[in-house]
Amino acid sequence: MKYTLRQIEAFVAIARSDNVSRAAEALNLSQSATSAALAELEGQFGQQLFDRHGRRLHLNEQGRLLLPRAVELLDRAEEVEALLRGERGLGSLRVGATLTIGNYLLPLIVAGFLQRHPESHVQLQVHNTANVVDQLVHHEIDLGLVEGKVLDREIEVEPWVDDELVVFCAPSHPLARRTVASVAEIAAEPMILRERGSGTRETLEQALRHWTGGLRVQLELEHTEAIKRAVESGLGIGCISRLALRDAFRRGSLVAVETPELDLRRRFQFIWRRGKYHTAAIRTFLDDCRALTAGVRQSHEIPLPAVP
């Protein structure tokens, strides 16, 4: 075999960062050693894997074909190394999740996963759907759990559990006394919404696609808790997952406003890079996620500890 795992590691790290210095930092190597490993790999086979643009390197067609196979090779090599060391854990796992899933479901799932497999390591990153997809495309994470639609052909999608958005307001808001509102009434109110690129915003805009009157977007925020606090303070009304509002509705600090004219249903989904090798860690983690939602129709019915 003409190549080494160190050469493959250097290639993958550079492909992920488009930069030798950042790749060297990730590998805990010098820049010269990282550059040399890539040069040796390309030289041994007479194949250039990157197009050079100053200090930046961009994968060419040959490099793009090699990358998913190189990532799989490193995943399998990590499993072999763990077995040779006598480790019984499942290895490392990099998960990207959208805000609702990452804040309200994954802490419980990850905690259970690590309690059962304490030798394992989980890295969890929370972003909007667009960013999670981008991380998967660039092989920066192993698995994604998202709320928005995914149209990238490089990504495989598996449905997980249904979710539903709900419009909500402060108890002192006039709509709180009615609990039901038309689209025109909702559109007339100042709204506190998630940013564009989030699955939540996408679902709301899709539900309003036939409404031509526009919305009064007062504030855009990247965090559901910030939206809840803004609505509680009387800045406007919001629209986020019913799952994220379950405890606030129970306490009475926020009030649901039902909107029969709007279809605010959506689905949580598992996503991964097409052809991605599923390590034991990925398979077990997916099983844990499915076990949490077994027998449940919608996300807000999932048995979770109540927040005081």
mmCIF file of C-alpha atoms in Angstrom:
data_model
loop_
_atom_site.group_PDB
_atom_site.id
_atom_site.type_symbol
_atom_site.label_atom_id
_atom_site.label_comp_id
_atom_site.label_asym_id
_atom_site.label_seq_id
_atom_site.Cartn_x
_atom_site.Cartn_y
_atom_site.Cartn_z
ATOM 1 C CA MET A 1 0.000 0.000 0.000
ATOM 2 C CA LYS A 2 1.657 3.246 -1.147
ATOM 3 C CA TYR A 3 -0.224 5.723 1.033
ATOM 4 C CA THR A 4 -0.230 6.184 4.813
ATOM 5 C CA LEU A 5 -3.032 7.144 7.176
ATOM 6 C CA ARG A 6 -1.071 10.300 8.053
ATOM 7 C CA GLN A 7 -1.214 11.345 4.390
ATOM 8 C CA ILE A 8 -4.944 10.643 4.263
ATOM 9 C CA GLU A 9 -5.466 12.601 7.499
ATOM 10 C CA ALA A 10 -3.602 15.562 6.030
ATOM 11 C CA PHE A 11 -5.656 15.431 2.833
ATOM 12 C CA VAL A 12 -8.978 15.320 4.729
ATOM 13 C CA ALA A 13 -7.981 18.083 7.150
ATOM 14 C CA ILE A 14 -6.915 20.388 4.302
ATOM 15 C CA ALA A 15 -10.082 19.582 2.345
ATOM 16 C CA ARG A 16 -12.215 20.553 5.343
ATOM 17 C CA SER A 17 -10.473 23.864 5.944
ATOM 18 C CA ASP A 18 -9.167 24.847 2.457
ATOM 19 C CA ASN A 19 -6.069 25.977 4.316
ATOM 20 C CA VAL A 20 -2.832 24.206 5.339
ATOM 21 C CA SER A 21 -2.244 26.210 8.516
ATOM 22 C CA ARG A 22 -5.721 25.456 9.930
ATOM 23 C CA ALA A 23 -5.377 21.803 8.906
ATOM 24 C CA ALA A 24 -1.987 21.614 10.647
ATOM 25 C CA GLU A 25 -3.524 23.061 13.803
ATOM 26 C CA ALA A 26 -6.331 20.494 13.723
ATOM 27 C CA LEU A 27 -3.801 17.662 13.290
ATOM 28 C CA ASN A 28 -1.386 19.085 15.880
ATOM 29 C CA LEU A 29 1.369 19.089 13.238
ATOM 30 C CA SER A 30 3.614 21.762 11.786
ATOM 31 C CA GLN A 31 2.578 23.415 8.523
ATOM 32 C CA SER A 32 5.599 21.969 6.783
ATOM 33 C CA ALA A 33 4.775 18.429 7.927
ATOM 34 C CA THR A 34 1.171 18.805 6.797
ATOM 35 C CA SER A 35 2.189 20.206 3.405
ATOM 36 C CA ALA A 36 4.763 17.440 2.996
ATOM 37 C CA ALA A 37 2.187 14.725 3.741
ATOM 38 C CA LEU A 38 -0.129 16.077 1.040
ATOM 39 C CA ALA A 39 2.724 16.523 -1.439
ATOM 40 C CA GLU A 40 3.854 12.926 -0.859
ATOM 41 C CA LEU A 41 0.334 11.613 -1.427
ATOM 42 C CA GLU A 42 -0.081 13.559 -4.659
ATOM 43 C CA GLY A 43 3.454 12.752 -5.838
ATOM 44 C CA GLN A 44 3.233 9.013 -5.236
ATOM 45 C CA PHE A 45 0.226 8.702 -7.517
ATOM 46 C CA GLY A 46 0.915 11.572 -9.890
ATOM 47 C CA GLN A 47 -2.483 13.077 -9.060
ATOM 48 C CA GLN A 48 -3.174 16.647 -8.030
ATOM 49 C CA LEU A 49 -6.065 16.766 -5.559
ATOM 50 C CA PHE A 50 -6.389 20.531 -5.092
ATOM 51 C CA ASP A 51 -6.396 23.650 -7.201
ATOM 52 C CA ARG A 52 -4.083 26.232 -5.640
ATOM 53 C CA HIS A 53 -5.249 29.857 -5.253
ATOM 54 C CA GLY A 54 -2.594 31.686 -3.260
ATOM 55 C CA ARG A 55 -2.629 30.182 0.214
ATOM 56 C CA ARG A 56 -6.023 28.587 -0.287
ATOM 57 C CA LEU A 57 -6.502 25.108 -1.693
ATOM 58 C CA HIS A 58 -9.768 24.023 -3.283
ATOM 59 C CA LEU A 59 -10.614 20.419 -4.062
ATOM 60 C CA ASN A 60 -10.558 19.586 -7.754
ATOM 61 C CA GLU A 61 -12.700 16.856 -9.306
ATOM 62 C CA GLN A 62 -10.254 14.091 -8.350
ATOM 63 C CA GLY A 63 -10.103 15.374 -4.785
ATOM 64 C CA ARG A 64 -13.894 15.544 -4.530
ATOM 65 C CA LEU A 65 -14.139 11.910 -5.612
ATOM 66 C CA LEU A 66 -11.524 10.857 -3.067
ATOM 67 C CA LEU A 67 -12.782 12.804 -0.042
ATOM 68 C CA PRO A 68 -15.789 10.673 1.062
ATOM 69 C CA ARG A 69 -13.747 7.484 0.677
ATOM 70 C CA ALA A 70 -10.879 9.007 2.650
ATOM 71 C CA VAL A 71 -13.245 10.045 5.459
ATOM 72 C CA GLU A 72 -14.694 6.519 5.580
ATOM 73 C CA LEU A 73 -11.187 5.041 5.686
ATOM 74 C CA LEU A 74 -10.297 7.212 8.693
ATOM 75 C CA ASP A 75 -13.572 6.301 10.444
ATOM 76 C CA ARG A 76 -12.866 2.602 10.014
ATOM 77 C CA ALA A 77 -9.220 3.064 11.045
ATOM 78 C CA GLU A 78 -10.376 4.737 14.267
ATOM 79 C CA GLU A 79 -12.566 1.739 15.057
ATOM 80 C CA VAL A 80 -9.672 -0.660 14.398
ATOM 81 C CA GLU A 81 -7.341 1.394 16.601
ATOM 82 C CA ALA A 82 -9.857 1.440 19.445
ATOM 83 C CA LEU A 83 -10.188 -2.354 19.290
ATOM 84 C CA LEU A 84 -6.403 -2.783 19.278
ATOM 85 C CA ARG A 85 -6.156 -0.575 22.367
ATOM 86 C CA GLY A 86 -8.746 -2.757 24.070
ATOM 87 C CA GLU A 87 -11.283 0.058 24.339
ATOM 88 C CA ARG A 88 -14.930 -0.887 24.623
ATOM 89 C CA GLY A 89 -16.411 2.526 23.816
ATOM 90 C CA LEU A 90 -18.018 3.456 20.526
ATOM 91 C CA GLY A 91 -15.478 6.115 19.599
ATOM 92 C CA SER A 92 -16.101 9.757 18.772
ATOM 93 C CA LEU A 93 -19.196 11.289 17.204
ATOM 94 C CA ARG A 94 -19.705 14.766 15.742
ATOM 95 C CA VAL A 95 -23.356 15.841 15.655
ATOM 96 C CA GLY A 96 -24.883 19.001 14.219
ATOM 97 C CA ALA A 97 -28.400 19.955 15.241
ATOM 98 C CA THR A 98 -30.824 22.777 14.657
ATOM 99 C CA LEU A 99 -31.879 24.938 17.583
ATOM 100 C CA THR A 100 -35.095 23.295 18.734
ATOM 101 C CA ILE A 101 -33.653 19.789 18.546
ATOM 102 C CA GLY A 102 -30.287 20.827 19.963
ATOM 103 C CA ASN A 103 -31.746 22.696 22.930
ATOM 104 C CA TYR A 104 -34.729 20.564 23.893
ATOM 105 C CA LEU A 105 -34.045 16.966 22.815
ATOM 106 C CA LEU A 106 -30.345 16.310 22.293
ATOM 107 C CA PRO A 107 -29.103 17.158 25.813
ATOM 108 C CA LEU A 108 -31.224 14.294 27.143
ATOM 109 C CA ILE A 109 -30.205 11.919 24.322
ATOM 110 C CA VAL A 110 -26.504 12.746 24.595
ATOM 111 C CA ALA A 111 -26.579 12.380 28.384
ATOM 112 C CA GLY A 112 -28.084 8.898 28.117
ATOM 113 C CA PHE A 113 -25.666 7.940 25.332
ATOM 114 C CA LEU A 114 -22.617 8.957 27.387
ATOM 115 C CA GLN A 115 -23.912 7.324 30.555
ATOM 116 C CA ARG A 116 -24.174 4.009 28.722
ATOM 117 C CA HIS A 117 -20.912 4.531 26.802
ATOM 118 C CA PRO A 118 -18.656 6.651 29.050
ATOM 119 C CA GLU A 119 -15.536 5.910 26.963
ATOM 120 C CA SER A 120 -17.118 7.622 23.951
ATOM 121 C CA HIS A 121 -16.893 11.302 23.022
ATOM 122 C CA VAL A 122 -19.643 13.452 21.503
ATOM 123 C CA GLN A 123 -19.131 16.872 19.944
ATOM 124 C CA LEU A 124 -22.455 18.713 19.530
ATOM 125 C CA GLN A 125 -22.830 21.885 17.473
ATOM 126 C CA VAL A 126 -26.073 23.851 17.208
ATOM 127 C CA HIS A 127 -26.770 25.883 14.052
ATOM 128 C CA ASN A 128 -29.640 26.525 11.652
ATOM 129 C CA THR A 129 -30.543 23.988 8.963
ATOM 130 C CA ALA A 130 -28.494 25.649 6.215
ATOM 131 C CA ASN A 131 -25.330 25.601 8.338
ATOM 132 C CA VAL A 132 -25.792 21.975 9.421
ATOM 133 C CA VAL A 133 -26.177 20.907 5.784
ATOM 134 C CA ASP A 134 -23.050 22.876 4.869
ATOM 135 C CA GLN A 135 -21.088 21.144 7.646
ATOM 136 C CA LEU A 136 -22.163 17.746 6.351
ATOM 137 C CA VAL A 137 -21.231 18.606 2.776
ATOM 138 C CA HIS A 138 -17.749 19.568 3.974
ATOM 139 C CA HIS A 139 -17.416 16.445 6.174
ATOM 140 C CA GLU A 140 -17.125 18.569 9.324
ATOM 141 C CA ILE A 141 -19.748 16.522 11.204
ATOM 142 C CA ASP A 142 -20.932 12.910 11.002
ATOM 143 C CA LEU A 143 -24.660 13.336 11.499
ATOM 144 C CA GLY A 144 -27.257 16.109 11.418
ATOM 145 C CA LEU A 145 -30.664 16.478 13.064
ATOM 146 C CA VAL A 146 -32.671 19.270 11.458
ATOM 147 C CA GLU A 147 -36.091 20.897 11.224
ATOM 148 C CA GLY A 148 -35.959 22.461 7.760
ATOM 149 C CA LYS A 149 -36.194 21.056 4.257
ATOM 150 C CA VAL A 150 -33.011 19.630 2.741
ATOM 151 C CA LEU A 151 -32.697 19.716 -1.046
ATOM 152 C CA ASP A 152 -28.960 19.070 -1.480
ATOM 153 C CA ARG A 153 -28.435 15.916 -3.555
ATOM 154 C CA GLU A 154 -25.313 15.078 -1.531
ATOM 155 C CA ILE A 155 -27.420 14.626 1.612
ATOM 156 C CA GLU A 156 -29.517 11.607 2.592
ATOM 157 C CA VAL A 157 -32.633 12.305 4.665
ATOM 158 C CA GLU A 158 -34.523 10.022 7.059
ATOM 159 C CA PRO A 159 -37.742 11.214 8.769
ATOM 160 C CA TRP A 160 -37.710 11.144 12.562
ATOM 161 C CA VAL A 161 -40.739 12.679 14.318
ATOM 162 C CA ASP A 162 -43.423 15.235 13.439
ATOM 163 C CA ASP A 163 -43.262 18.723 14.908
ATOM 164 C CA GLU A 164 -45.576 21.729 14.837
ATOM 165 C CA LEU A 165 -45.052 25.459 15.143
ATOM 166 C CA VAL A 166 -47.480 27.578 17.109
ATOM 167 C CA VAL A 167 -48.094 31.321 17.280
ATOM 168 C CA PHE A 168 -47.898 32.621 20.847
ATOM 169 C CA CYS A 169 -48.123 35.815 22.861
ATOM 170 C CA ALA A 170 -47.818 37.207 26.364
ATOM 171 C CA PRO A 171 -50.793 36.661 28.740
ATOM 172 C CA SER A 172 -51.460 40.430 28.684
ATOM 173 C CA HIS A 173 -51.726 40.568 24.874
ATOM 174 C CA PRO A 174 -55.261 41.065 23.427
ATOM 175 C CA LEU A 175 -54.948 37.835 21.387
ATOM 176 C CA ALA A 176 -54.409 35.845 24.601
ATOM 177 C CA ARG A 177 -58.055 36.297 25.558
ATOM 178 C CA ARG A 178 -59.216 34.941 22.187
ATOM 179 C CA THR A 179 -56.707 32.056 21.728
ATOM 180 C CA VAL A 180 -57.633 31.860 17.986
ATOM 181 C CA ALA A 181 -56.643 34.335 15.274
ATOM 182 C CA SER A 182 -56.880 34.765 11.497
ATOM 183 C CA VAL A 183 -53.882 35.292 9.241
ATOM 184 C CA ALA A 184 -54.836 38.959 8.835
ATOM 185 C CA GLU A 185 -54.876 39.445 12.602
ATOM 186 C CA ILE A 186 -51.496 37.740 13.001
ATOM 187 C CA ALA A 187 -49.965 39.765 10.169
ATOM 188 C CA ALA A 188 -51.103 43.021 11.764
ATOM 189 C CA GLU A 189 -49.075 42.357 14.931
ATOM 190 C CA PRO A 190 -45.337 43.049 15.367
ATOM 191 C CA MET A 191 -43.571 39.675 15.156
ATOM 192 C CA ILE A 192 -40.438 38.280 16.794
ATOM 193 C CA LEU A 193 -39.084 35.600 14.439
ATOM 194 C CA ARG A 194 -36.146 33.300 13.835
ATOM 195 C CA GLU A 195 -33.568 34.320 11.228
ATOM 196 C CA ARG A 196 -33.757 33.362 7.563
ATOM 197 C CA GLY A 197 -32.075 30.007 6.919
ATOM 198 C CA SER A 198 -33.663 28.431 9.965
ATOM 199 C CA GLY A 199 -36.180 25.615 9.572
ATOM 200 C CA THR A 200 -38.640 27.495 11.779
ATOM 201 C CA ARG A 201 -38.641 30.579 9.571
ATOM 202 C CA GLU A 202 -38.885 28.430 6.444
ATOM 203 C CA THR A 203 -41.953 26.578 7.769
ATOM 204 C CA LEU A 204 -43.734 29.815 8.690
ATOM 205 C CA GLU A 205 -42.995 31.411 5.307
ATOM 206 C CA GLN A 206 -44.204 28.303 3.494
ATOM 207 C CA ALA A 207 -47.461 28.394 5.496
ATOM 208 C CA LEU A 208 -47.905 32.066 4.528
ATOM 209 C CA ARG A 209 -46.968 31.640 0.858
ATOM 210 C CA HIS A 210 -50.470 32.598 -0.326
ATOM 211 C CA TRP A 211 -50.714 35.604 1.981
ATOM 212 C CA THR A 212 -49.853 38.754 0.016
ATOM 213 C CA GLY A 213 -50.178 41.288 2.806
ATOM 214 C CA GLY A 214 -46.712 40.818 4.304
ATOM 215 C CA LEU A 215 -45.674 40.627 7.959
ATOM 216 C CA ARG A 216 -44.606 43.219 10.527
ATOM 217 C CA VAL A 217 -41.259 41.670 11.474
ATOM 218 C CA GLN A 218 -40.169 43.632 14.522
ATOM 219 C CA LEU A 219 -37.120 41.596 15.498
ATOM 220 C CA GLU A 220 -35.144 38.596 14.206
ATOM 221 C CA LEU A 221 -33.296 36.428 16.725
ATOM 222 C CA GLU A 222 -31.213 33.254 16.446
ATOM 223 C CA HIS A 223 -32.317 31.687 19.740
ATOM 224 C CA THR A 224 -35.750 30.439 20.751
ATOM 225 C CA GLU A 225 -35.241 31.397 24.404
ATOM 226 C CA ALA A 226 -34.519 34.990 23.354
ATOM 227 C CA ILE A 227 -37.701 35.000 21.273
ATOM 228 C CA LYS A 228 -39.703 33.716 24.252
ATOM 229 C CA ARG A 229 -38.279 36.441 26.528
ATOM 230 C CA ALA A 230 -38.993 39.149 23.944
ATOM 231 C CA VAL A 231 -42.596 38.005 23.566
ATOM 232 C CA GLU A 232 -43.026 37.767 27.351
ATOM 233 C CA SER A 233 -41.866 41.385 27.641
ATOM 234 C CA GLY A 234 -44.594 42.516 25.221
ATOM 235 C CA LEU A 235 -42.460 43.335 22.154
ATOM 236 C CA GLY A 236 -44.710 41.317 19.844
ATOM 237 C CA ILE A 237 -45.937 37.823 19.049
ATOM 238 C CA GLY A 238 -43.792 34.848 18.056
ATOM 239 C CA CYS A 239 -43.956 31.544 16.222
ATOM 240 C CA ILE A 240 -41.719 28.635 17.237
ATOM 241 C CA SER A 241 -42.037 24.911 17.949
ATOM 242 C CA ARG A 242 -44.757 23.842 20.361
ATOM 243 C CA LEU A 243 -42.094 21.624 21.943
ATOM 244 C CA ALA A 244 -40.048 24.678 22.958
ATOM 245 C CA LEU A 245 -43.126 26.305 24.513
ATOM 246 C CA ARG A 246 -44.505 23.346 26.450
ATOM 247 C CA ASP A 247 -43.266 24.446 29.886
ATOM 248 C CA ALA A 248 -44.090 28.130 29.297
ATOM 249 C CA PHE A 249 -47.667 27.186 28.376
ATOM 250 C CA ARG A 250 -47.888 25.008 31.485
ATOM 251 C CA ARG A 251 -46.685 27.861 33.711
ATOM 252 C CA GLY A 252 -48.948 30.389 31.986
ATOM 253 C CA SER A 253 -46.073 32.763 31.180
ATOM 254 C CA LEU A 254 -46.968 32.486 27.465
ATOM 255 C CA VAL A 255 -50.237 31.707 25.678
ATOM 256 C CA ALA A 256 -50.852 29.746 22.466
ATOM 257 C CA VAL A 257 -52.756 31.480 19.666
ATOM 258 C CA GLU A 258 -54.191 28.842 17.335
ATOM 259 C CA THR A 259 -54.239 29.682 13.609
ATOM 260 C CA PRO A 260 -56.580 27.279 11.755
ATOM 261 C CA GLU A 261 -55.768 28.901 8.383
ATOM 262 C CA LEU A 262 -52.058 28.040 8.635
ATOM 263 C CA ASP A 263 -50.461 24.636 8.218
ATOM 264 C CA LEU A 264 -47.517 24.888 10.605
ATOM 265 C CA ARG A 265 -46.636 21.200 10.639
ATOM 266 C CA ARG A 266 -43.132 20.029 9.817
ATOM 267 C CA ARG A 267 -40.866 17.064 10.546
ATOM 268 C CA PHE A 268 -37.625 16.563 12.411
ATOM 269 C CA GLN A 269 -35.166 14.602 10.258
ATOM 270 C CA PHE A 270 -31.855 12.756 10.440
ATOM 271 C CA ILE A 271 -29.429 13.733 7.701
ATOM 272 C CA TRP A 272 -25.976 12.541 6.663
ATOM 273 C CA ARG A 273 -23.627 12.797 3.699
ATOM 274 C CA ARG A 274 -24.678 10.398 0.931
ATOM 275 C CA GLY A 275 -22.688 7.164 1.196
ATOM 276 C CA LYS A 276 -21.488 8.034 4.711
ATOM 277 C CA TYR A 277 -20.128 5.003 6.573
ATOM 278 C CA HIS A 278 -22.184 4.529 9.746
ATOM 279 C CA THR A 279 -19.834 3.744 12.601
ATOM 280 C CA ALA A 280 -21.055 1.918 15.694
ATOM 281 C CA ALA A 281 -21.355 5.325 17.392
ATOM 282 C CA ILE A 282 -23.631 6.679 14.644
ATOM 283 C CA ARG A 283 -25.797 3.549 14.596
ATOM 284 C CA THR A 284 -26.197 3.511 18.380
ATOM 285 C CA PHE A 285 -26.932 7.233 18.578
ATOM 286 C CA LEU A 286 -29.633 6.956 15.913
ATOM 287 C CA ASP A 287 -31.170 4.034 17.804
ATOM 288 C CA ASP A 288 -31.235 6.147 20.988
ATOM 289 C CA CYS A 289 -32.998 8.973 19.136
ATOM 290 C CA ARG A 290 -35.605 6.608 17.714
ATOM 291 C CA ALA A 291 -36.164 5.029 21.148
ATOM 292 C CA LEU A 292 -36.911 8.451 22.675
ATOM 293 C CA THR A 293 -39.730 9.081 20.185
ATOM 294 C CA ALA A 294 -41.114 5.535 19.958
ATOM 295 C CA GLY A 295 -44.924 5.611 20.003
ATOM 296 C CA VAL A 296 -45.029 9.419 19.855
ATOM 297 C CA ARG A 297 -46.889 11.293 17.100
ATOM 298 C CA GLN A 298 -45.526 14.789 17.675
ATOM 299 C CA SER A 299 -42.454 16.228 19.355
ATOM 300 C CA HIS A 300 -44.310 18.020 22.155
ATOM 301 C CA GLU A 301 -45.633 14.622 23.321
ATOM 302 C CA ILE A 302 -42.121 13.275 23.980
ATOM 303 C CA PRO A 303 -41.712 12.527 27.709
ATOM 304 C CA LEU A 304 -39.178 15.082 28.944
ATOM 305 C CA PRO A 305 -38.432 16.435 32.439
ATOM 306 C CA ALA A 306 -40.446 19.585 33.150
ATOM 307 C CA VAL A 307 -38.490 22.822 33.556
ATOM 308 C CA PRO A 308 -39.605 24.819 36.643
#
